[in-house]
Structure formats: C-alpha cells, structure tokens
CSV table of C-alpha atoms in Angstrom, one decimal:
chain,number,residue,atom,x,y,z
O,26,UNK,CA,49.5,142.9,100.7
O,27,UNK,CA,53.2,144.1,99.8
O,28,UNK,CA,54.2,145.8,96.9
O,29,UNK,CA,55.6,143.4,93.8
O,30,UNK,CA,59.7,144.4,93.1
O,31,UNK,CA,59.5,146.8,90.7
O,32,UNK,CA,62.9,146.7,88.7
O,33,UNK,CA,62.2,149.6,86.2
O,34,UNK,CA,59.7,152.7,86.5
O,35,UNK,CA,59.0,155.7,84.3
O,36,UNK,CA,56.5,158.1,83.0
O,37,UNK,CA,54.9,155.4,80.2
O,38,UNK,CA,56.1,151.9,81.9
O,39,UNK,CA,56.8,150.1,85.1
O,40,UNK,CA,58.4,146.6,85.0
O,41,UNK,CA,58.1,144.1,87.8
O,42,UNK,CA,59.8,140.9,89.2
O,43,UNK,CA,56.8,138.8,88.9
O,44,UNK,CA,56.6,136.7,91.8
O,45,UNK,CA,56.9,132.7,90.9
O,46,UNK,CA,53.3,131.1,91.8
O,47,UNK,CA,51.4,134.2,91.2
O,48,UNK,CA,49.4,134.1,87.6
O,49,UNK,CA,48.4,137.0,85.4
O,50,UNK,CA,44.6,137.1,85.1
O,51,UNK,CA,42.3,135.8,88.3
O,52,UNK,CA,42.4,132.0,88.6
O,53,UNK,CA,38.6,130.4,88.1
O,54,UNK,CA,38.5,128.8,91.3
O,55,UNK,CA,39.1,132.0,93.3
O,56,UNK,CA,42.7,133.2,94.3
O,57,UNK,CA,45.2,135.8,94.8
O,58,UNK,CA,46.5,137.2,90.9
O,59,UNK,CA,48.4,140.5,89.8
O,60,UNK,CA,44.9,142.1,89.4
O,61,UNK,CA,44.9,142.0,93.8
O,62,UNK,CA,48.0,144.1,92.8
O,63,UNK,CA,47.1,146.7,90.3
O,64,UNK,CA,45.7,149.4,92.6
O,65,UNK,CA,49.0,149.0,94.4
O,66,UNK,CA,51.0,150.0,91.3
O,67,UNK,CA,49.2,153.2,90.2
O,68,UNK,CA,52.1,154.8,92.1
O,69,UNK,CA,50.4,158.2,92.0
O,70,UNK,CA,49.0,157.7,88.6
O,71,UNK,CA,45.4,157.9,88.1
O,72,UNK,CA,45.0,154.7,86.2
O,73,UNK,CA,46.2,151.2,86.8
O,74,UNK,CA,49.3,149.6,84.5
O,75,UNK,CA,48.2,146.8,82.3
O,76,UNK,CA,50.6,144.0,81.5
O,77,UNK,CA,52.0,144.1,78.1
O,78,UNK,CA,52.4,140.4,77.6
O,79,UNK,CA,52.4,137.2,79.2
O,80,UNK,CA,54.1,135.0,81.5
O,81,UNK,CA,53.1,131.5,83.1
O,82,UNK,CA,52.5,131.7,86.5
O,83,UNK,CA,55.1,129.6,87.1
O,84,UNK,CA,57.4,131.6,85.6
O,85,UNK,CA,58.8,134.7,88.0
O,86,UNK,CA,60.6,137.9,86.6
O,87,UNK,CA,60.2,141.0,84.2
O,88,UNK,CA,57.0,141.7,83.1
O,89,UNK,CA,56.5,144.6,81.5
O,90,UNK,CA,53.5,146.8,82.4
O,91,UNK,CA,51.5,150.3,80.7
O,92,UNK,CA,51.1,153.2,82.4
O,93,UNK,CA,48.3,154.5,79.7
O,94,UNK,CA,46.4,153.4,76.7
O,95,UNK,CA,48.9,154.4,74.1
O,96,UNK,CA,52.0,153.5,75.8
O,97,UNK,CA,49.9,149.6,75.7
O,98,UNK,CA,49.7,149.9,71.8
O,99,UNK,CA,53.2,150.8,71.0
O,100,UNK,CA,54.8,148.2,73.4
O,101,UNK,CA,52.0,145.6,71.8
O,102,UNK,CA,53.6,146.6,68.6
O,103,UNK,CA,56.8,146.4,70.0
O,104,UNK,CA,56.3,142.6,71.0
O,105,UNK,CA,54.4,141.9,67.9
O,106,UNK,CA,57.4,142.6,65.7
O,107,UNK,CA,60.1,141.5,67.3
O,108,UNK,CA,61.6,144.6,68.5
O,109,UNK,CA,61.7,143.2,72.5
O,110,UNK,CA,65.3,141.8,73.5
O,111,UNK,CA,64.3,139.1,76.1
O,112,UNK,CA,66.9,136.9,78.3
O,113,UNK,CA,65.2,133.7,80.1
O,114,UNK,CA,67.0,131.3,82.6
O,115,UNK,CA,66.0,127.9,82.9
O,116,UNK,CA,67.3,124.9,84.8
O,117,UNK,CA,66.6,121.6,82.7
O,118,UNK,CA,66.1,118.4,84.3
O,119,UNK,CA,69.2,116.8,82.3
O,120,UNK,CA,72.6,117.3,80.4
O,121,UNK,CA,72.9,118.8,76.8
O,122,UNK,CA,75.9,118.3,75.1
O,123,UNK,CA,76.6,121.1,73.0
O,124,UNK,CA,77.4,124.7,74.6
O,125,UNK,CA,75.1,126.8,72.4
O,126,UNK,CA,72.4,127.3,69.4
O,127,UNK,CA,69.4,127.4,68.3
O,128,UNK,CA,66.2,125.7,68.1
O,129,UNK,CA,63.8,126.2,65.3
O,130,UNK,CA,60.0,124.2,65.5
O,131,UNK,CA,56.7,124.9,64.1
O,132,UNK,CA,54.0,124.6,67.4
O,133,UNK,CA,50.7,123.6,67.4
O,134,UNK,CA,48.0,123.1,70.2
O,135,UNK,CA,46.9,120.0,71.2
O,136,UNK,CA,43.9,119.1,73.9
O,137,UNK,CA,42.9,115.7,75.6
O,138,UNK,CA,40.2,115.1,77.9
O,139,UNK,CA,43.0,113.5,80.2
O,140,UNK,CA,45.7,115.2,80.2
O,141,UNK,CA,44.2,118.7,79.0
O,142,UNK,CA,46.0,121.3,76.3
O,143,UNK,CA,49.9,121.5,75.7
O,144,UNK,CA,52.1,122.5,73.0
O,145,UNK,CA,53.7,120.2,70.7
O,146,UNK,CA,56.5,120.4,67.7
O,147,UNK,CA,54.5,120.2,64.4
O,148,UNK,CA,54.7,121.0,60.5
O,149,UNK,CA,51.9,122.8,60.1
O,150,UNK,CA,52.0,124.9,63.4
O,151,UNK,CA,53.6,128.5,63.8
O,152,UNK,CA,56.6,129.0,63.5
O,153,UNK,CA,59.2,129.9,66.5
O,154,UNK,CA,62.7,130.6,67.4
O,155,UNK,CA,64.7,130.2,70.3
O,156,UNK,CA,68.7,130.8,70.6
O,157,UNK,CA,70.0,129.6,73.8
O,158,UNK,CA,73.5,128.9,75.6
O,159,UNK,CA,74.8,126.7,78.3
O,160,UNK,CA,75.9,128.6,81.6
O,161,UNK,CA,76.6,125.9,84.3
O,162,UNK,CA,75.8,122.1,84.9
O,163,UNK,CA,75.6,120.2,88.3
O,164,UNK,CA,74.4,117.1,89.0
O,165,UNK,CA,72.6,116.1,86.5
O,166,UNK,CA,70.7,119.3,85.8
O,167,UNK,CA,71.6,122.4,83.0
O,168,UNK,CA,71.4,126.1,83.2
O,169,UNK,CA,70.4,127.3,80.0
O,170,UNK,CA,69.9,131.1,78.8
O,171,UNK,CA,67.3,131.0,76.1
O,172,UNK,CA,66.5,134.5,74.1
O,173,UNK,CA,63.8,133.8,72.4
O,174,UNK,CA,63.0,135.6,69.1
O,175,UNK,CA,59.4,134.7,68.8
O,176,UNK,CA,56.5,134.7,71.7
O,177,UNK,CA,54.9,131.0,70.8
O,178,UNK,CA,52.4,130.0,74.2
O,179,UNK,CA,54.5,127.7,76.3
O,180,UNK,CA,57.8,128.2,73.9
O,181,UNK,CA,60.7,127.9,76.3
O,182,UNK,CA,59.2,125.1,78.3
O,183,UNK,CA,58.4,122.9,74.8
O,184,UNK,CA,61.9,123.9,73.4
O,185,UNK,CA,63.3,122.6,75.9
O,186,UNK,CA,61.6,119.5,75.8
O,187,UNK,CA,61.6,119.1,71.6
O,188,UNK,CA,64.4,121.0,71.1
O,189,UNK,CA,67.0,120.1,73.8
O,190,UNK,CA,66.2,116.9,75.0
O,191,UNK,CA,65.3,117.6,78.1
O,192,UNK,CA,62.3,119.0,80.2
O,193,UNK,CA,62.5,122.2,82.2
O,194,UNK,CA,63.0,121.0,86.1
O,195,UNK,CA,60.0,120.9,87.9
O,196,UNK,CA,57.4,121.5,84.7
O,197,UNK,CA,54.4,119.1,85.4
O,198,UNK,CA,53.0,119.5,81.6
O,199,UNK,CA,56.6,119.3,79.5
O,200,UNK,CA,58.0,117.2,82.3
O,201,UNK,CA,57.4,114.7,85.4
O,202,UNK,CA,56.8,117.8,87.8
O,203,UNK,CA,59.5,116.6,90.0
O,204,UNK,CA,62.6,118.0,91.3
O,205,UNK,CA,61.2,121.9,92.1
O,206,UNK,CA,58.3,122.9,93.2
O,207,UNK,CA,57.8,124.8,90.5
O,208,UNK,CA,58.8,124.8,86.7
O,209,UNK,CA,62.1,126.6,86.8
O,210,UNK,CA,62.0,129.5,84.4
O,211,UNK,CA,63.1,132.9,85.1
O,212,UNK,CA,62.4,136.0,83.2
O,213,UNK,CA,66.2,137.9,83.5
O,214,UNK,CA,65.9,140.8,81.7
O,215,UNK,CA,64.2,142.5,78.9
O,216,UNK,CA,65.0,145.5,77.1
O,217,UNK,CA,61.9,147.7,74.9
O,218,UNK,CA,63.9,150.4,72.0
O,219,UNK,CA,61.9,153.5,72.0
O,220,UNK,CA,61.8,156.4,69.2
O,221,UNK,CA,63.1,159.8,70.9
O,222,UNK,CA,63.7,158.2,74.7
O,223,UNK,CA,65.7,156.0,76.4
O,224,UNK,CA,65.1,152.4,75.7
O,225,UNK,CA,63.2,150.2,79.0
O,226,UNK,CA,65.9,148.2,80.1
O,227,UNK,CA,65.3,145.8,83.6
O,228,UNK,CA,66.7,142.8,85.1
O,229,UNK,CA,65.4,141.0,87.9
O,230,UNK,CA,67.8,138.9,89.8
O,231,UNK,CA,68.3,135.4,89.9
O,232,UNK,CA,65.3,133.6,92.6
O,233,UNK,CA,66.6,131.9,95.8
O,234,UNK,CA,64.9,128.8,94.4
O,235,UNK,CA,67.4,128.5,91.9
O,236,UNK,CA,70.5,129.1,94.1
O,237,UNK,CA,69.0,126.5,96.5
O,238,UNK,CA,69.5,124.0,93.5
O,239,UNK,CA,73.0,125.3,93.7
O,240,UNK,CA,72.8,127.6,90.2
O,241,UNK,CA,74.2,131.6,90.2
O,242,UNK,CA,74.9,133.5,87.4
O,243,UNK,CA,78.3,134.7,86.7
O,244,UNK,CA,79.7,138.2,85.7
O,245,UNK,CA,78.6,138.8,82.2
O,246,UNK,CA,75.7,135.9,82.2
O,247,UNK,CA,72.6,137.2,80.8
C-alpha cells in the first residue's frame, strides 16, 4: 500500500492530501480507510497520528493529523473556536450570478427510511457560515472557493444547494449524483496559528478530476 501525499510535516502535526474515495473511519461492510494507513504515517514516531477533524470521503485534500495526545487537544480547540483558516473548491452543477458572498443558514438533521439522513436549512438548527467566491465558469458548471467559518456536518455540499442554488457536481445526497464520479469538493488549503511556533500552513493541489472537467486554478486563487 503507498504512502498518502503528505503536504506538511513537523514535530506535533502531519497534513495529508486525502485521497478522493477513501473515508475516515473503517466502512461497515469491510474496505480499505485511512486507519489501513496509520502505521504507514508514524514516520519514525512511536505512535500513530490521529485526524483532527473530518472530511467526507468524497471529499480529497488537507486533513490535518496529531502526532501526540496533546498536540490532538490544542488543534481540537483550535477547530472548536474558530481559529482554523480553511479554503475549499467545489465545482457546482450550475451558474450563480453574483461573483461573491456569503451564505448564512441554521442546519438541522433529518432521517427517512428511504432516502436515509441529510442536512437541511432550518430555524431552529445550528447555526453556520460560509463565505465563498466565483473563480471560473464553463459550460454550465461553477467553480466556487468557499471558506467556511463554521464546521456544520455536510456544510459545503448543503450551502451549496440552499445557499447558491445549485448542487455540488456529482453529490448523490444534495444532488442527482451525475456529472462526476464523485461529489466534487476539494480541501485547498488550511492554515492552524500556533502560540510560540510557526503556524501549520498546507495546500494540496488541484485533483486531475477537476482539470478533466476543464477547471485550474489561477495565480492567486485560493
């Protein structure tokens, strides 16, 4: 099994290019997930990292990862109040008008027996935050940055939806599923502030899936 990218490594942290298609914690039915990985990222380091946070298993770049019990805590902390600057692309599956803003929803869970549990805009749910920009359009289809300010469950992908107008491409719970084989949201870059030391800073480059829909990012994008 190769090694997962690793975009940024020190002492307390390591931050990898998650892989799109590879979830977080061991699927039920049996499968390959980042714990197959973890022995592989000790690095020399008598203990596993543990992910900080989460990302969908659709969704491939930074994920920030522990080297010890109290470097965890602090970067918990860290995501807990807001102190994590994180950069998202996403291609949705239609136009927006404006060039920039921000979308502001209270989210609440909701579960079916059919179509199982999603996210959805209302009044009494928690609230989030999202400020995003337009970077490119073609054929139909948006690049958006989103920076999100909170860390809601499924918050990009129902901002999108609620917020913009328009599902993420590929999402098959926000969306139809079509267009991508996957829901197309990237983790770009994330940067942790630390007291006394240098703050984390990564970035993990653009997939090929998203040039082969015919999106790049530009000089100063992200």
């Amino acid at each position: 099994m190769s090694l997962l990218p690793i975009v940024y490594e020190d002492g307390e942290a390591i931050v990898i290019d998650k892989p799109a298609g590879l979830p977080i914690d061991p699927p039920r039915n049996g499968g390959t997930s980042l714990a197959n990985y973890l022995e592989s990222l000790k690095l020399g380091f008598q203990r596993p990292p543990t992910a900080v946070h989460r990302l969908d298993t659709d969704t491939s770049g930074c994920l920030l990862m522990a080297r010890n019990p109290k470097a965890l805590k602090r970067f918990a902390k860290a995501f807990e109040e807001r102190q994590v600057e994180k950069v998202y692309v996403g291609i949705l599956a239609g136009t927006v008008a404006e060039d920039e803003g921000e979308i502001a929803l209270s989210l609440s869970k909701v579960s079916t027996k059919e179509a199982g549990w999603r996210m959805i805009a209302a009044r009494k749910g928690k609230p989030s935050l999202t400020r995003w920009r337009k970077l490119a359009e073609q054929d139909g289809q948006t690049l958006i940055e989103f920076r999100p300010e909170t860390g809601r469950t499924h918050q990009i992908r129902i901002h999108a939806l609620a917020g913009l107008g328009a599902p993420l491409l590929g999402d098959p719970v926000y969306g139809n599923g079509k267009g991508a084989p996957r829901t197309m949201l990237h983790a770009l870059s994330l940067k942790v502030e630390r007291e006394g030391k240098p703050a984390i800073e990564a970035h993990a480059p653009l997939p090929a899936d998203f040039a082969r829909l015919g999106f790049a990012l530009r000089e100063g994008d992200g």
